[in-house]
């Protein structure tokens, strides 16, 4: 019996090879909307150029993640999850998997899994990057002086009117918030850029 090939790979390639290539191409071609976003873009590209496994959680202390800010159909509200481990409100997202064929594919999968919404319309162009320390991410480095960093690539999706949501096992709660009254101020730039992106689409 022939050896099976995982989704997202070609025969003779390592799992995640096409995902890594897509992530690198996406970030090389993207232009950050601010100097800080451009700095992060260059940081992500350097990371991927140095690490063939840099899209997966096994890459420590740094690896990519993919997330999606879900907007209501009119852009007035955002769907956020109360993360079970962090116990803070975030956009939907998580680690990339071998079956993902692109960053956008990973972000869309995470959004579907964590929102329960079918038929989300996701924009395949990133809107925001964010690097943050994640103490609870495993496997870690085992060294408190070298904490794991998530290099998050953020996308935007728009839910249809009346979209029904369902809380996932990874969440304590799932709630629509007014775009101008966010529970986490750190999300403000992401929301502003995501709303601008959907208005300009």
PDB file of C-alpha atoms in Angstrom:
ATOM      1  CA  UNK A   1       0.000   0.000   0.000  1.00  0.00           C
ATOM      2  CA  UNK A   2       1.353   3.442  -0.954  1.00  0.00           C
ATOM      3  CA  UNK A   3       2.295   6.061   1.583  1.00  0.00           C
ATOM      4  CA  UNK A   4      -0.490   8.568   2.172  1.00  0.00           C
ATOM      5  CA  UNK A   5       0.166  12.264   1.668  1.00  0.00           C
ATOM      6  CA  UNK A   6      -1.275  14.695   4.210  1.00  0.00           C
ATOM      7  CA  UNK A   7      -3.497  17.489   2.933  1.00  0.00           C
ATOM      8  CA  UNK A   8      -1.503  20.537   1.947  1.00  0.00           C
ATOM      9  CA  UNK A   9       1.584  18.581   0.828  1.00  0.00           C
ATOM     10  CA  UNK A  10       2.915  17.070  -2.375  1.00  0.00           C
ATOM     11  CA  UNK A  11       4.433  13.565  -2.545  1.00  0.00           C
ATOM     12  CA  UNK A  12       8.035  13.709  -1.405  1.00  0.00           C
ATOM     13  CA  UNK A  13       7.621  16.915   0.599  1.00  0.00           C
ATOM     14  CA  UNK A  14       7.545  17.408   4.341  1.00  0.00           C
ATOM     15  CA  UNK A  15       4.167  18.092   6.004  1.00  0.00           C
ATOM     16  CA  UNK A  16       3.577  21.826   6.114  1.00  0.00           C
ATOM     17  CA  UNK A  17       5.944  22.653   3.254  1.00  0.00           C
ATOM     18  CA  UNK A  18       3.246  24.327   1.129  1.00  0.00           C
ATOM     19  CA  UNK A  19       1.816  26.054   4.215  1.00  0.00           C
ATOM     20  CA  UNK A  20       5.240  27.467   5.049  1.00  0.00           C
ATOM     21  CA  UNK A  21       5.662  28.609   1.445  1.00  0.00           C
ATOM     22  CA  UNK A  22       2.254  30.291   1.473  1.00  0.00           C
ATOM     23  CA  UNK A  23       2.958  32.040   4.779  1.00  0.00           C
ATOM     24  CA  UNK A  24       6.291  33.321   3.529  1.00  0.00           C
ATOM     25  CA  UNK A  25       4.849  34.505   0.197  1.00  0.00           C
ATOM     26  CA  UNK A  26       1.882  36.148   1.936  1.00  0.00           C
ATOM     27  CA  UNK A  27       4.047  38.079   4.373  1.00  0.00           C
ATOM     28  CA  UNK A  28       6.652  39.054   1.774  1.00  0.00           C
ATOM     29  CA  UNK A  29       3.973  40.577  -0.447  1.00  0.00           C
ATOM     30  CA  UNK A  30       1.916  42.237   2.304  1.00  0.00           C
ATOM     31  CA  UNK A  31       2.517  45.868   3.276  1.00  0.00           C
ATOM     32  CA  UNK A  32       1.989  46.838   6.884  1.00  0.00           C
ATOM     33  CA  UNK A  33      -0.305  49.856   7.404  1.00  0.00           C
ATOM     34  CA  UNK A  34       2.014  51.419  10.013  1.00  0.00           C
ATOM     35  CA  UNK A  35       5.783  51.449  10.673  1.00  0.00           C
ATOM     36  CA  UNK A  36       5.271  49.067  13.615  1.00  0.00           C
ATOM     37  CA  UNK A  37       3.274  46.673  11.430  1.00  0.00           C
ATOM     38  CA  UNK A  38       6.071  46.798   8.831  1.00  0.00           C
ATOM     39  CA  UNK A  39       8.615  46.014  11.552  1.00  0.00           C
ATOM     40  CA  UNK A  40       6.570  42.993  12.600  1.00  0.00           C
ATOM     41  CA  UNK A  41       6.176  41.857   8.996  1.00  0.00           C
ATOM     42  CA  UNK A  42       9.959  41.869   8.559  1.00  0.00           C
ATOM     43  CA  UNK A  43      10.320  40.005  11.872  1.00  0.00           C
ATOM     44  CA  UNK A  44       7.889  37.301  10.707  1.00  0.00           C
ATOM     45  CA  UNK A  45       9.627  36.934   7.334  1.00  0.00           C
ATOM     46  CA  UNK A  46      13.020  36.581   9.016  1.00  0.00           C
ATOM     47  CA  UNK A  47      11.580  33.949  11.351  1.00  0.00           C
ATOM     48  CA  UNK A  48      10.133  31.907   8.481  1.00  0.00           C
ATOM     49  CA  UNK A  49      13.309  32.189   6.416  1.00  0.00           C
ATOM     50  CA  UNK A  50      15.263  30.756   9.350  1.00  0.00           C
ATOM     51  CA  UNK A  51      12.836  28.009  10.418  1.00  0.00           C
ATOM     52  CA  UNK A  52      11.281  25.458   8.054  1.00  0.00           C
ATOM     53  CA  UNK A  53       8.892  24.466  10.872  1.00  0.00           C
ATOM     54  CA  UNK A  54       8.197  28.067  11.882  1.00  0.00           C
ATOM     55  CA  UNK A  55       4.479  27.797  11.127  1.00  0.00           C
ATOM     56  CA  UNK A  56       3.927  25.065  13.742  1.00  0.00           C
ATOM     57  CA  UNK A  57       3.801  25.102  17.544  1.00  0.00           C
ATOM     58  CA  UNK A  58       6.790  22.760  17.712  1.00  0.00           C
ATOM     59  CA  UNK A  59       8.940  25.724  16.667  1.00  0.00           C
ATOM     60  CA  UNK A  60      10.045  27.344  19.914  1.00  0.00           C
ATOM     61  CA  UNK A  61      10.317  29.906  21.247  1.00  0.00           C
ATOM     62  CA  UNK A  62       8.474  31.485  18.282  1.00  0.00           C
ATOM     63  CA  UNK A  63       5.817  30.223  15.867  1.00  0.00           C
ATOM     64  CA  UNK A  64       3.039  31.601  13.708  1.00  0.00           C
ATOM     65  CA  UNK A  65      -0.631  31.511  14.614  1.00  0.00           C
ATOM     66  CA  UNK A  66      -3.640  32.596  12.543  1.00  0.00           C
ATOM     67  CA  UNK A  67      -6.725  34.408  13.776  1.00  0.00           C
ATOM     68  CA  UNK A  68      -9.884  36.052  12.490  1.00  0.00           C
ATOM     69  CA  UNK A  69     -11.806  39.066  13.685  1.00  0.00           C
ATOM     70  CA  UNK A  70     -15.443  38.313  12.873  1.00  0.00           C
ATOM     71  CA  UNK A  71     -17.546  41.385  12.152  1.00  0.00           C
ATOM     72  CA  UNK A  72     -21.322  41.578  12.011  1.00  0.00           C
ATOM     73  CA  UNK A  73     -22.772  42.133   8.559  1.00  0.00           C
ATOM     74  CA  UNK A  74     -22.953  45.886   9.151  1.00  0.00           C
ATOM     75  CA  UNK A  75     -19.563  46.160  10.860  1.00  0.00           C
ATOM     76  CA  UNK A  76     -21.109  47.535  14.047  1.00  0.00           C
ATOM     77  CA  UNK A  77     -20.211  44.548  16.259  1.00  0.00           C
ATOM     78  CA  UNK A  78     -17.329  42.131  16.687  1.00  0.00           C
ATOM     79  CA  UNK A  79     -17.504  38.519  17.845  1.00  0.00           C
ATOM     80  CA  UNK A  80     -15.037  37.749  20.623  1.00  0.00           C
ATOM     81  CA  UNK A  81     -14.248  34.628  22.611  1.00  0.00           C
ATOM     82  CA  UNK A  82     -13.449  34.509  26.325  1.00  0.00           C
ATOM     83  CA  UNK A  83     -10.323  32.347  26.133  1.00  0.00           C
ATOM     84  CA  UNK A  84     -10.449  29.472  28.615  1.00  0.00           C
ATOM     85  CA  UNK A  85      -6.735  29.629  29.526  1.00  0.00           C
ATOM     86  CA  UNK A  86      -6.008  33.351  29.246  1.00  0.00           C
ATOM     87  CA  UNK A  87      -9.437  34.344  30.627  1.00  0.00           C
ATOM     88  CA  UNK A  88      -9.469  37.376  28.375  1.00  0.00           C
ATOM     89  CA  UNK A  89     -11.561  38.380  25.358  1.00  0.00           C
ATOM     90  CA  UNK A  90      -9.856  37.765  22.024  1.00  0.00           C
ATOM     91  CA  UNK A  91     -10.633  37.348  18.352  1.00  0.00           C
ATOM     92  CA  UNK A  92     -10.966  33.742  17.165  1.00  0.00           C
ATOM     93  CA  UNK A  93      -7.804  31.860  16.270  1.00  0.00           C
ATOM     94  CA  UNK A  94      -5.082  29.416  17.136  1.00  0.00           C
ATOM     95  CA  UNK A  95      -2.253  27.227  15.935  1.00  0.00           C
ATOM     96  CA  UNK A  96      -1.696  26.183  12.342  1.00  0.00           C
ATOM     97  CA  UNK A  97      -2.121  22.513  11.475  1.00  0.00           C
ATOM     98  CA  UNK A  98      -0.527  20.240   8.861  1.00  0.00           C
ATOM     99  CA  UNK A  99      -3.826  20.012   6.956  1.00  0.00           C
ATOM    100  CA  UNK A 100      -4.036  23.782   6.456  1.00  0.00           C
ATOM    101  CA  UNK A 101      -3.009  24.831   2.957  1.00  0.00           C
ATOM    102  CA  UNK A 102      -2.609  28.545   3.676  1.00  0.00           C
ATOM    103  CA  UNK A 103      -2.641  31.122   6.446  1.00  0.00           C
ATOM    104  CA  UNK A 104      -6.103  32.223   5.351  1.00  0.00           C
ATOM    105  CA  UNK A 105      -7.280  28.603   5.379  1.00  0.00           C
ATOM    106  CA  UNK A 106      -6.024  28.176   8.947  1.00  0.00           C
ATOM    107  CA  UNK A 107      -7.686  31.410  10.062  1.00  0.00           C
ATOM    108  CA  UNK A 108     -10.983  30.402   8.444  1.00  0.00           C
ATOM    109  CA  UNK A 109     -10.876  26.943  10.044  1.00  0.00           C
ATOM    110  CA  UNK A 110     -10.257  28.399  13.494  1.00  0.00           C
ATOM    111  CA  UNK A 111     -13.076  30.923  13.001  1.00  0.00           C
ATOM    112  CA  UNK A 112     -15.540  28.184  12.018  1.00  0.00           C
ATOM    113  CA  UNK A 113     -14.493  25.912  14.895  1.00  0.00           C
ATOM    114  CA  UNK A 114     -14.623  28.613  17.556  1.00  0.00           C
ATOM    115  CA  UNK A 115     -17.700  30.513  16.372  1.00  0.00           C
ATOM    116  CA  UNK A 116     -19.935  27.709  15.113  1.00  0.00           C
ATOM    117  CA  UNK A 117     -20.882  29.993  12.204  1.00  0.00           C
ATOM    118  CA  UNK A 118     -21.209  28.327   8.818  1.00  0.00           C
ATOM    119  CA  UNK A 119     -20.535  30.284   5.644  1.00  0.00           C
ATOM    120  CA  UNK A 120     -18.261  32.976   7.018  1.00  0.00           C
ATOM    121  CA  UNK A 121     -16.836  35.195   4.284  1.00  0.00           C
ATOM    122  CA  UNK A 122     -13.120  35.635   5.018  1.00  0.00           C
ATOM    123  CA  UNK A 123     -10.863  38.166   3.311  1.00  0.00           C
ATOM    124  CA  UNK A 124      -7.670  36.273   2.354  1.00  0.00           C
ATOM    125  CA  UNK A 125      -5.457  39.355   2.838  1.00  0.00           C
ATOM    126  CA  UNK A 126      -4.111  39.887   6.389  1.00  0.00           C
ATOM    127  CA  UNK A 127      -5.213  43.043   8.175  1.00  0.00           C
ATOM    128  CA  UNK A 128      -2.943  43.048  11.246  1.00  0.00           C
ATOM    129  CA  UNK A 129       0.033  41.359  12.914  1.00  0.00           C
ATOM    130  CA  UNK A 130       0.665  40.963  16.619  1.00  0.00           C
ATOM    131  CA  UNK A 131       3.496  39.328  18.551  1.00  0.00           C
ATOM    132  CA  UNK A 132       2.768  38.354  22.131  1.00  0.00           C
ATOM    133  CA  UNK A 133       4.141  36.153  24.895  1.00  0.00           C
ATOM    134  CA  UNK A 134       2.028  33.078  25.702  1.00  0.00           C
ATOM    135  CA  UNK A 135       3.094  31.439  28.992  1.00  0.00           C
ATOM    136  CA  UNK A 136       0.616  28.561  28.684  1.00  0.00           C
ATOM    137  CA  UNK A 137       1.571  27.495  25.149  1.00  0.00           C
ATOM    138  CA  UNK A 138       2.907  23.927  24.984  1.00  0.00           C
ATOM    139  CA  UNK A 139       5.355  22.552  24.046  1.00  0.00           C
ATOM    140  CA  UNK A 140       7.309  25.370  25.622  1.00  0.00           C
ATOM    141  CA  UNK A 141      11.035  25.942  25.937  1.00  0.00           C
ATOM    142  CA  UNK A 142      11.299  24.803  29.539  1.00  0.00           C
ATOM    143  CA  UNK A 143      13.193  28.022  30.172  1.00  0.00           C
ATOM    144  CA  UNK A 144      11.314  30.909  31.863  1.00  0.00           C
ATOM    145  CA  UNK A 145      13.811  33.314  30.309  1.00  0.00           C
ATOM    146  CA  UNK A 146      12.755  32.176  26.810  1.00  0.00           C
ATOM    147  CA  UNK A 147       8.930  32.256  26.815  1.00  0.00           C
ATOM    148  CA  UNK A 148       6.959  31.171  23.759  1.00  0.00           C
ATOM    149  CA  UNK A 149       5.936  33.972  21.400  1.00  0.00           C
ATOM    150  CA  UNK A 150       2.920  33.750  19.103  1.00  0.00           C
ATOM    151  CA  UNK A 151       3.494  35.571  15.821  1.00  0.00           C
ATOM    152  CA  UNK A 152      -0.163  36.091  15.033  1.00  0.00           C
ATOM    153  CA  UNK A 153      -1.399  36.850  11.512  1.00  0.00           C
ATOM    154  CA  UNK A 154      -4.881  38.351  11.687  1.00  0.00           C
ATOM    155  CA  UNK A 155      -7.639  38.313   9.083  1.00  0.00           C
ATOM    156  CA  UNK A 156     -11.202  39.603   8.944  1.00  0.00           C
ATOM    157  CA  UNK A 157     -14.445  37.781   8.165  1.00  0.00           C
ATOM    158  CA  UNK A 158     -18.003  39.029   7.901  1.00  0.00           C
ATOM    159  CA  UNK A 159     -20.939  37.090   9.330  1.00  0.00           C
ATOM    160  CA  UNK A 160     -24.297  36.995   7.606  1.00  0.00           C
ATOM    161  CA  UNK A 161     -27.278  38.747   9.256  1.00  0.00           C
ATOM    162  CA  UNK A 162     -28.726  36.554  12.003  1.00  0.00           C
ATOM    163  CA  UNK A 163     -25.720  34.206  12.068  1.00  0.00           C
ATOM    164  CA  UNK A 164     -26.032  31.667  14.875  1.00  0.00           C
ATOM    165  CA  UNK A 165     -23.012  31.080  17.130  1.00  0.00           C
ATOM    166  CA  UNK A 166     -21.928  28.178  19.331  1.00  0.00           C
ATOM    167  CA  UNK A 167     -19.353  28.220  22.127  1.00  0.00           C
ATOM    168  CA  UNK A 168     -16.455  25.800  21.545  1.00  0.00           C
ATOM    169  CA  UNK A 169     -14.616  23.695  24.120  1.00  0.00           C
ATOM    170  CA  UNK A 170     -11.720  26.169  24.045  1.00  0.00           C
ATOM    171  CA  UNK A 171     -13.899  29.066  25.165  1.00  0.00           C
ATOM    172  CA  UNK A 172     -15.665  30.110  28.338  1.00  0.00           C
ATOM    173  CA  UNK A 173     -18.019  32.407  26.439  1.00  0.00           C
ATOM    174  CA  UNK A 174     -18.685  33.846  23.001  1.00  0.00           C
ATOM    175  CA  UNK A 175     -20.249  37.281  22.641  1.00  0.00           C
ATOM    176  CA  UNK A 176     -20.911  40.099  20.190  1.00  0.00           C
ATOM    177  CA  UNK A 177     -19.414  43.391  21.367  1.00  0.00           C
ATOM    178  CA  UNK A 178     -20.014  46.919  20.015  1.00  0.00           C
ATOM    179  CA  UNK A 179     -17.038  47.839  17.853  1.00  0.00           C
ATOM    180  CA  UNK A 180     -16.669  51.097  19.789  1.00  0.00           C
ATOM    181  CA  UNK A 181     -16.930  49.497  23.267  1.00  0.00           C
ATOM    182  CA  UNK A 182     -14.381  46.684  23.300  1.00  0.00           C
ATOM    183  CA  UNK A 183     -13.559  44.732  26.485  1.00  0.00           C
ATOM    184  CA  UNK A 184      -9.836  44.730  25.611  1.00  0.00           C
ATOM    185  CA  UNK A 185      -8.278  48.054  24.496  1.00  0.00           C
ATOM    186  CA  UNK A 186      -5.458  46.095  22.803  1.00  0.00           C
ATOM    187  CA  UNK A 187      -7.961  45.045  20.132  1.00  0.00           C
ATOM    188  CA  UNK A 188      -8.702  48.607  19.030  1.00  0.00           C
ATOM    189  CA  UNK A 189      -6.148  48.836  16.214  1.00  0.00           C
ATOM    190  CA  UNK A 190      -7.188  45.440  14.844  1.00  0.00           C
ATOM    191  CA  UNK A 191     -10.865  46.423  14.839  1.00  0.00           C
ATOM    192  CA  UNK A 192     -10.188  49.790  13.185  1.00  0.00           C
ATOM    193  CA  UNK A 193      -8.121  48.173  10.427  1.00  0.00           C
ATOM    194  CA  UNK A 194     -10.598  45.323   9.926  1.00  0.00           C
ATOM    195  CA  UNK A 195     -13.560  47.672   9.592  1.00  0.00           C
ATOM    196  CA  UNK A 196     -11.629  49.866   7.165  1.00  0.00           C
ATOM    197  CA  UNK A 197     -10.719  46.794   5.127  1.00  0.00           C
ATOM    198  CA  UNK A 198     -14.322  45.620   4.803  1.00  0.00           C
ATOM    199  CA  UNK A 199     -15.558  49.104   3.924  1.00  0.00           C
ATOM    200  CA  UNK A 200     -12.962  49.327   1.172  1.00  0.00           C
ATOM    201  CA  UNK A 201     -13.663  45.849  -0.226  1.00  0.00           C
TER     202      UNK A 201
END
